[in-house]
């Protein structure tokens, strides 16, 4: 994704301070841009905020879309194949949660999750919905014993196990006894996540 300092700074500032607390003057100064560029390119603070949401959605899509596109195109003929693809998807999502650049995205997204605005609609439509619906469709092929709402609930809880790696980073580090999630710790957590998800998926396949 091409670097755009103004939007990256806006994401960081809006994530830390919220829409009301963030200053467009400070965003412009920190990014090395002129104040007039915010008005010219985005029409003002609200337009900049929505553009920041679009940028996050674009970033998520660029990381996740290739794997999800491959899953949709795969010739899946058995439950076992569907299980393996779903495990790949959840691991890919977990890897994204461990990537450094998702830290500033997470602050912005969590604020929108707690108090959604039009920006959440852009985040959801632009990135979350296509990924989630692909995941739900695949999960429905595996857990044919469950109705649609149960499948969706299960999908949410699977994603939640990955989200804790970013949204609860301080607690993860404290519980794991590390100052940061290094490669070995990340690999361990991903392996346990895969094992947990696999166990639940195979519950009705025996």
PDB file of C-alpha atoms in Angstrom:
ATOM      1  CA  UNK A   1       0.000   0.000   0.000  1.00  0.00           C
ATOM      2  CA  UNK A   2       1.484   3.342  -1.055  1.00  0.00           C
ATOM      3  CA  UNK A   3       2.540   5.481   1.887  1.00  0.00           C
ATOM      4  CA  UNK A   4       0.494   8.630   2.424  1.00  0.00           C
ATOM      5  CA  UNK A   5       1.864  10.415   5.507  1.00  0.00           C
ATOM      6  CA  UNK A   6      -1.172  12.660   5.982  1.00  0.00           C
ATOM      7  CA  UNK A   7      -3.626   9.749   6.134  1.00  0.00           C
ATOM      8  CA  UNK A   8      -1.305   7.612   8.235  1.00  0.00           C
ATOM      9  CA  UNK A   9      -0.933  10.479  10.714  1.00  0.00           C
ATOM     10  CA  UNK A  10      -4.691  11.062  10.693  1.00  0.00           C
ATOM     11  CA  UNK A  11      -5.344   7.385  11.496  1.00  0.00           C
ATOM     12  CA  UNK A  12      -2.883   7.541  14.396  1.00  0.00           C
ATOM     13  CA  UNK A  13      -4.295  10.792  15.791  1.00  0.00           C
ATOM     14  CA  UNK A  14      -7.956   9.855  15.391  1.00  0.00           C
ATOM     15  CA  UNK A  15      -7.228   6.471  16.956  1.00  0.00           C
ATOM     16  CA  UNK A  16      -5.562   8.039  19.988  1.00  0.00           C
ATOM     17  CA  UNK A  17      -7.841  11.027  20.529  1.00  0.00           C
ATOM     18  CA  UNK A  18     -11.096  10.276  18.719  1.00  0.00           C
ATOM     19  CA  UNK A  19     -12.780  12.491  16.154  1.00  0.00           C
ATOM     20  CA  UNK A  20     -13.488  15.332  18.565  1.00  0.00           C
ATOM     21  CA  UNK A  21     -10.127  15.217  20.311  1.00  0.00           C
ATOM     22  CA  UNK A  22      -7.900  15.066  17.248  1.00  0.00           C
ATOM     23  CA  UNK A  23      -6.688  18.363  15.795  1.00  0.00           C
ATOM     24  CA  UNK A  24      -6.424  18.814  12.049  1.00  0.00           C
ATOM     25  CA  UNK A  25      -3.740  21.434  12.691  1.00  0.00           C
ATOM     26  CA  UNK A  26      -1.678  18.893  14.630  1.00  0.00           C
ATOM     27  CA  UNK A  27      -2.303  16.209  11.988  1.00  0.00           C
ATOM     28  CA  UNK A  28      -1.071  18.534   9.271  1.00  0.00           C
ATOM     29  CA  UNK A  29       1.976  19.592  11.292  1.00  0.00           C
ATOM     30  CA  UNK A  30       2.959  16.023  12.250  1.00  0.00           C
ATOM     31  CA  UNK A  31       2.637  14.791   8.666  1.00  0.00           C
ATOM     32  CA  UNK A  32       4.490  17.738   7.152  1.00  0.00           C
ATOM     33  CA  UNK A  33       1.440  18.799   5.136  1.00  0.00           C
ATOM     34  CA  UNK A  34      -0.171  22.199   4.787  1.00  0.00           C
ATOM     35  CA  UNK A  35      -3.490  22.782   6.574  1.00  0.00           C
ATOM     36  CA  UNK A  36      -4.966  23.827   3.232  1.00  0.00           C
ATOM     37  CA  UNK A  37      -4.275  20.345   1.831  1.00  0.00           C
ATOM     38  CA  UNK A  38      -6.840  18.849   4.226  1.00  0.00           C
ATOM     39  CA  UNK A  39      -9.527  21.181   2.962  1.00  0.00           C
ATOM     40  CA  UNK A  40      -8.444  20.812  -0.652  1.00  0.00           C
ATOM     41  CA  UNK A  41      -8.238  17.017  -0.730  1.00  0.00           C
ATOM     42  CA  UNK A  42     -10.814  16.007   1.885  1.00  0.00           C
ATOM     43  CA  UNK A  43     -13.125  18.982   2.384  1.00  0.00           C
ATOM     44  CA  UNK A  44     -12.320  19.233   6.077  1.00  0.00           C
ATOM     45  CA  UNK A  45     -12.004  17.153   9.225  1.00  0.00           C
ATOM     46  CA  UNK A  46     -14.985  14.850   8.588  1.00  0.00           C
ATOM     47  CA  UNK A  47     -13.802  14.043   5.083  1.00  0.00           C
ATOM     48  CA  UNK A  48     -10.321  13.301   6.410  1.00  0.00           C
ATOM     49  CA  UNK A  49     -11.800  10.980   9.039  1.00  0.00           C
ATOM     50  CA  UNK A  50     -13.768   9.035   6.432  1.00  0.00           C
ATOM     51  CA  UNK A  51     -10.720   8.871   4.165  1.00  0.00           C
ATOM     52  CA  UNK A  52      -8.759   7.435   7.100  1.00  0.00           C
ATOM     53  CA  UNK A  53     -11.392   4.702   7.456  1.00  0.00           C
ATOM     54  CA  UNK A  54     -11.172   3.981   3.725  1.00  0.00           C
ATOM     55  CA  UNK A  55      -7.400   3.714   3.994  1.00  0.00           C
ATOM     56  CA  UNK A  56      -7.654   1.166   6.817  1.00  0.00           C
ATOM     57  CA  UNK A  57     -10.203  -0.855   4.823  1.00  0.00           C
ATOM     58  CA  UNK A  58      -7.851  -0.785   1.841  1.00  0.00           C
ATOM     59  CA  UNK A  59      -4.947  -1.962   3.994  1.00  0.00           C
ATOM     60  CA  UNK A  60      -6.932  -4.860   5.445  1.00  0.00           C
ATOM     61  CA  UNK A  61      -8.135  -5.881   2.000  1.00  0.00           C
ATOM     62  CA  UNK A  62      -4.643  -5.788   0.510  1.00  0.00           C
ATOM     63  CA  UNK A  63      -3.376  -8.123   3.228  1.00  0.00           C
ATOM     64  CA  UNK A  64      -6.338 -10.494   3.390  1.00  0.00           C
ATOM     65  CA  UNK A  65      -7.960 -10.478  -0.062  1.00  0.00           C
ATOM     66  CA  UNK A  66      -5.474 -12.764  -1.882  1.00  0.00           C
ATOM     67  CA  UNK A  67      -6.006 -15.650   0.538  1.00  0.00           C
ATOM     68  CA  UNK A  68      -9.777 -15.174   0.721  1.00  0.00           C
ATOM     69  CA  UNK A  69      -9.975 -14.927  -3.080  1.00  0.00           C
ATOM     70  CA  UNK A  70      -8.032 -18.184  -3.349  1.00  0.00           C
ATOM     71  CA  UNK A  71     -10.412 -19.821  -0.864  1.00  0.00           C
ATOM     72  CA  UNK A  72     -13.447 -18.739  -2.894  1.00  0.00           C
ATOM     73  CA  UNK A  73     -11.865 -20.063  -6.097  1.00  0.00           C
ATOM     74  CA  UNK A  74     -10.665 -23.361  -4.644  1.00  0.00           C
ATOM     75  CA  UNK A  75     -12.303 -26.602  -5.762  1.00  0.00           C
ATOM     76  CA  UNK A  76     -13.337 -27.784  -2.306  1.00  0.00           C
ATOM     77  CA  UNK A  77     -14.824 -31.266  -2.561  1.00  0.00           C
ATOM     78  CA  UNK A  78     -14.695 -32.481   1.028  1.00  0.00           C
ATOM     79  CA  UNK A  79     -15.208 -31.234   4.549  1.00  0.00           C
ATOM     80  CA  UNK A  80     -11.570 -31.935   5.297  1.00  0.00           C
ATOM     81  CA  UNK A  81     -10.501 -29.586   2.482  1.00  0.00           C
ATOM     82  CA  UNK A  82     -12.920 -26.945   3.754  1.00  0.00           C
ATOM     83  CA  UNK A  83     -11.464 -27.295   7.249  1.00  0.00           C
ATOM     84  CA  UNK A  84      -7.935 -26.808   5.945  1.00  0.00           C
ATOM     85  CA  UNK A  85      -8.917 -23.673   4.017  1.00  0.00           C
ATOM     86  CA  UNK A  86     -10.710 -22.216   7.019  1.00  0.00           C
ATOM     87  CA  UNK A  87      -7.658 -22.865   9.185  1.00  0.00           C
ATOM     88  CA  UNK A  88      -5.524 -21.032   6.621  1.00  0.00           C
ATOM     89  CA  UNK A  89      -7.894 -18.068   6.724  1.00  0.00           C
ATOM     90  CA  UNK A  90      -7.980 -17.805  10.506  1.00  0.00           C
ATOM     91  CA  UNK A  91      -4.187 -18.114  10.660  1.00  0.00           C
ATOM     92  CA  UNK A  92      -3.833 -15.380   8.040  1.00  0.00           C
ATOM     93  CA  UNK A  93      -6.091 -13.171  10.123  1.00  0.00           C
ATOM     94  CA  UNK A  94      -4.037 -13.914  13.247  1.00  0.00           C
ATOM     95  CA  UNK A  95      -0.842 -13.031  11.384  1.00  0.00           C
ATOM     96  CA  UNK A  96      -2.374  -9.687  10.429  1.00  0.00           C
ATOM     97  CA  UNK A  97      -3.153  -9.018  14.098  1.00  0.00           C
ATOM     98  CA  UNK A  98       0.534  -9.550  14.877  1.00  0.00           C
ATOM     99  CA  UNK A  99       1.777  -7.145  12.196  1.00  0.00           C
ATOM    100  CA  UNK A 100       3.122  -3.824  13.575  1.00  0.00           C
ATOM    101  CA  UNK A 101       1.111  -1.625  11.199  1.00  0.00           C
ATOM    102  CA  UNK A 102      -2.206  -2.921  12.522  1.00  0.00           C
ATOM    103  CA  UNK A 103      -1.625  -1.220  15.878  1.00  0.00           C
ATOM    104  CA  UNK A 104      -2.766   2.218  14.713  1.00  0.00           C
ATOM    105  CA  UNK A 105      -5.594   0.647  12.705  1.00  0.00           C
ATOM    106  CA  UNK A 106      -6.822  -1.160  15.823  1.00  0.00           C
ATOM    107  CA  UNK A 107      -7.199   1.998  17.895  1.00  0.00           C
ATOM    108  CA  UNK A 108      -9.296   3.609  15.158  1.00  0.00           C
ATOM    109  CA  UNK A 109     -11.408   0.484  14.593  1.00  0.00           C
ATOM    110  CA  UNK A 110     -12.040  -0.144  18.300  1.00  0.00           C
ATOM    111  CA  UNK A 111     -13.390   3.387  18.700  1.00  0.00           C
ATOM    112  CA  UNK A 112     -15.736   2.764  15.776  1.00  0.00           C
ATOM    113  CA  UNK A 113     -16.809  -0.593  17.199  1.00  0.00           C
ATOM    114  CA  UNK A 114     -17.778   1.080  20.477  1.00  0.00           C
ATOM    115  CA  UNK A 115     -19.455   4.132  18.938  1.00  0.00           C
ATOM    116  CA  UNK A 116     -20.081   3.471  15.221  1.00  0.00           C
ATOM    117  CA  UNK A 117     -20.368   6.284  12.712  1.00  0.00           C
ATOM    118  CA  UNK A 118     -20.398   6.404   8.927  1.00  0.00           C
ATOM    119  CA  UNK A 119     -16.721   5.448   9.126  1.00  0.00           C
ATOM    120  CA  UNK A 120     -17.678   2.053  10.539  1.00  0.00           C
ATOM    121  CA  UNK A 121     -19.967   1.450   7.564  1.00  0.00           C
ATOM    122  CA  UNK A 122     -16.986   2.099   5.288  1.00  0.00           C
ATOM    123  CA  UNK A 123     -14.737  -0.193   7.290  1.00  0.00           C
ATOM    124  CA  UNK A 124     -17.345  -2.937   7.301  1.00  0.00           C
ATOM    125  CA  UNK A 125     -18.348  -2.729   3.651  1.00  0.00           C
ATOM    126  CA  UNK A 126     -14.825  -2.090   2.435  1.00  0.00           C
ATOM    127  CA  UNK A 127     -13.033  -4.877   4.272  1.00  0.00           C
ATOM    128  CA  UNK A 128     -14.861  -6.721   7.023  1.00  0.00           C
ATOM    129  CA  UNK A 129     -18.024  -7.850   5.252  1.00  0.00           C
ATOM    130  CA  UNK A 130     -16.486  -9.611   2.213  1.00  0.00           C
ATOM    131  CA  UNK A 131     -13.993 -11.417   4.442  1.00  0.00           C
ATOM    132  CA  UNK A 132     -16.592 -12.369   7.042  1.00  0.00           C
ATOM    133  CA  UNK A 133     -19.140 -13.607   4.504  1.00  0.00           C
ATOM    134  CA  UNK A 134     -16.515 -15.790   2.798  1.00  0.00           C
ATOM    135  CA  UNK A 135     -15.556 -17.205   6.176  1.00  0.00           C
ATOM    136  CA  UNK A 136     -19.204 -17.835   7.132  1.00  0.00           C
ATOM    137  CA  UNK A 137     -19.943 -19.570   3.821  1.00  0.00           C
ATOM    138  CA  UNK A 138     -16.966 -21.871   4.263  1.00  0.00           C
ATOM    139  CA  UNK A 139     -17.822 -22.563   7.887  1.00  0.00           C
ATOM    140  CA  UNK A 140     -21.394 -23.411   6.869  1.00  0.00           C
ATOM    141  CA  UNK A 141     -20.058 -26.115   4.553  1.00  0.00           C
ATOM    142  CA  UNK A 142     -18.156 -27.636   7.448  1.00  0.00           C
ATOM    143  CA  UNK A 143     -20.670 -27.403  10.263  1.00  0.00           C
ATOM    144  CA  UNK A 144     -23.777 -28.522   8.409  1.00  0.00           C
ATOM    145  CA  UNK A 145     -25.323 -29.433  11.768  1.00  0.00           C
ATOM    146  CA  UNK A 146     -25.650 -25.738  12.640  1.00  0.00           C
ATOM    147  CA  UNK A 147     -28.170 -23.163  11.465  1.00  0.00           C
ATOM    148  CA  UNK A 148     -27.125 -19.875   9.868  1.00  0.00           C
ATOM    149  CA  UNK A 149     -27.166 -17.832  13.085  1.00  0.00           C
ATOM    150  CA  UNK A 150     -25.159 -20.453  14.951  1.00  0.00           C
ATOM    151  CA  UNK A 151     -22.604 -20.524  12.135  1.00  0.00           C
ATOM    152  CA  UNK A 152     -22.313 -16.733  12.261  1.00  0.00           C
ATOM    153  CA  UNK A 153     -21.945 -16.783  16.047  1.00  0.00           C
ATOM    154  CA  UNK A 154     -19.209 -19.393  15.756  1.00  0.00           C
ATOM    155  CA  UNK A 155     -17.429 -17.331  13.097  1.00  0.00           C
ATOM    156  CA  UNK A 156     -17.484 -14.282  15.378  1.00  0.00           C
ATOM    157  CA  UNK A 157     -15.941 -16.243  18.221  1.00  0.00           C
ATOM    158  CA  UNK A 158     -13.230 -17.631  15.946  1.00  0.00           C
ATOM    159  CA  UNK A 159     -12.342 -14.108  14.830  1.00  0.00           C
ATOM    160  CA  UNK A 160     -12.387 -13.028  18.477  1.00  0.00           C
ATOM    161  CA  UNK A 161      -9.612 -15.480  19.294  1.00  0.00           C
ATOM    162  CA  UNK A 162      -7.469 -13.735  16.681  1.00  0.00           C
ATOM    163  CA  UNK A 163      -8.488 -10.207  17.633  1.00  0.00           C
ATOM    164  CA  UNK A 164      -7.233 -10.684  21.197  1.00  0.00           C
ATOM    165  CA  UNK A 165      -3.710 -10.767  19.759  1.00  0.00           C
ATOM    166  CA  UNK A 166      -4.092  -7.085  18.852  1.00  0.00           C
ATOM    167  CA  UNK A 167      -6.913  -5.598  20.915  1.00  0.00           C
ATOM    168  CA  UNK A 168      -5.677  -7.149  24.187  1.00  0.00           C
ATOM    169  CA  UNK A 169      -1.957  -6.940  23.465  1.00  0.00           C
ATOM    170  CA  UNK A 170      -0.983  -5.791  26.979  1.00  0.00           C
ATOM    171  CA  UNK A 171      -2.854  -8.670  28.609  1.00  0.00           C
ATOM    172  CA  UNK A 172      -1.402 -11.171  26.140  1.00  0.00           C
ATOM    173  CA  UNK A 173       2.137 -10.038  26.920  1.00  0.00           C
ATOM    174  CA  UNK A 174       1.533 -10.046  30.671  1.00  0.00           C
ATOM    175  CA  UNK A 175      -0.004 -13.515  30.671  1.00  0.00           C
ATOM    176  CA  UNK A 176       2.672 -14.939  28.391  1.00  0.00           C
ATOM    177  CA  UNK A 177       5.430 -13.370  30.490  1.00  0.00           C
ATOM    178  CA  UNK A 178       6.972 -11.367  27.641  1.00  0.00           C
ATOM    179  CA  UNK A 179       7.573  -7.684  27.003  1.00  0.00           C
ATOM    180  CA  UNK A 180       6.394  -8.012  23.418  1.00  0.00           C
ATOM    181  CA  UNK A 181       5.034 -10.745  21.189  1.00  0.00           C
ATOM    182  CA  UNK A 182       8.210 -11.979  19.554  1.00  0.00           C
ATOM    183  CA  UNK A 183       8.313 -14.510  16.711  1.00  0.00           C
ATOM    184  CA  UNK A 184       8.418 -17.568  18.974  1.00  0.00           C
ATOM    185  CA  UNK A 185       5.508 -16.340  21.107  1.00  0.00           C
ATOM    186  CA  UNK A 186       3.524 -15.419  18.013  1.00  0.00           C
ATOM    187  CA  UNK A 187       4.091 -18.848  16.493  1.00  0.00           C
ATOM    188  CA  UNK A 188       3.005 -20.534  19.723  1.00  0.00           C
ATOM    189  CA  UNK A 189      -0.181 -18.484  19.911  1.00  0.00           C
ATOM    190  CA  UNK A 190      -0.979 -19.175  16.249  1.00  0.00           C
ATOM    191  CA  UNK A 191      -0.443 -22.897  16.765  1.00  0.00           C
ATOM    192  CA  UNK A 192      -2.777 -22.954  19.767  1.00  0.00           C
ATOM    193  CA  UNK A 193      -5.364 -20.942  17.852  1.00  0.00           C
ATOM    194  CA  UNK A 194      -5.228 -23.416  14.962  1.00  0.00           C
ATOM    195  CA  UNK A 195      -5.578 -26.342  17.375  1.00  0.00           C
ATOM    196  CA  UNK A 196      -8.554 -24.725  19.146  1.00  0.00           C
ATOM    197  CA  UNK A 197     -10.370 -23.953  15.903  1.00  0.00           C
ATOM    198  CA  UNK A 198      -9.618 -27.385  14.442  1.00  0.00           C
ATOM    199  CA  UNK A 199     -11.031 -29.101  17.534  1.00  0.00           C
ATOM    200  CA  UNK A 200     -14.304 -27.170  17.280  1.00  0.00           C
ATOM    201  CA  UNK A 201     -14.581 -27.683  13.533  1.00  0.00           C
ATOM    202  CA  UNK A 202     -14.088 -31.437  13.826  1.00  0.00           C
ATOM    203  CA  UNK A 203     -16.561 -31.795  16.670  1.00  0.00           C
ATOM    204  CA  UNK A 204     -19.298 -33.148  14.385  1.00  0.00           C
ATOM    205  CA  UNK A 205     -17.092 -34.616  11.675  1.00  0.00           C
ATOM    206  CA  UNK A 206     -16.108 -37.819  13.456  1.00  0.00           C
TER     207      UNK A 206
END
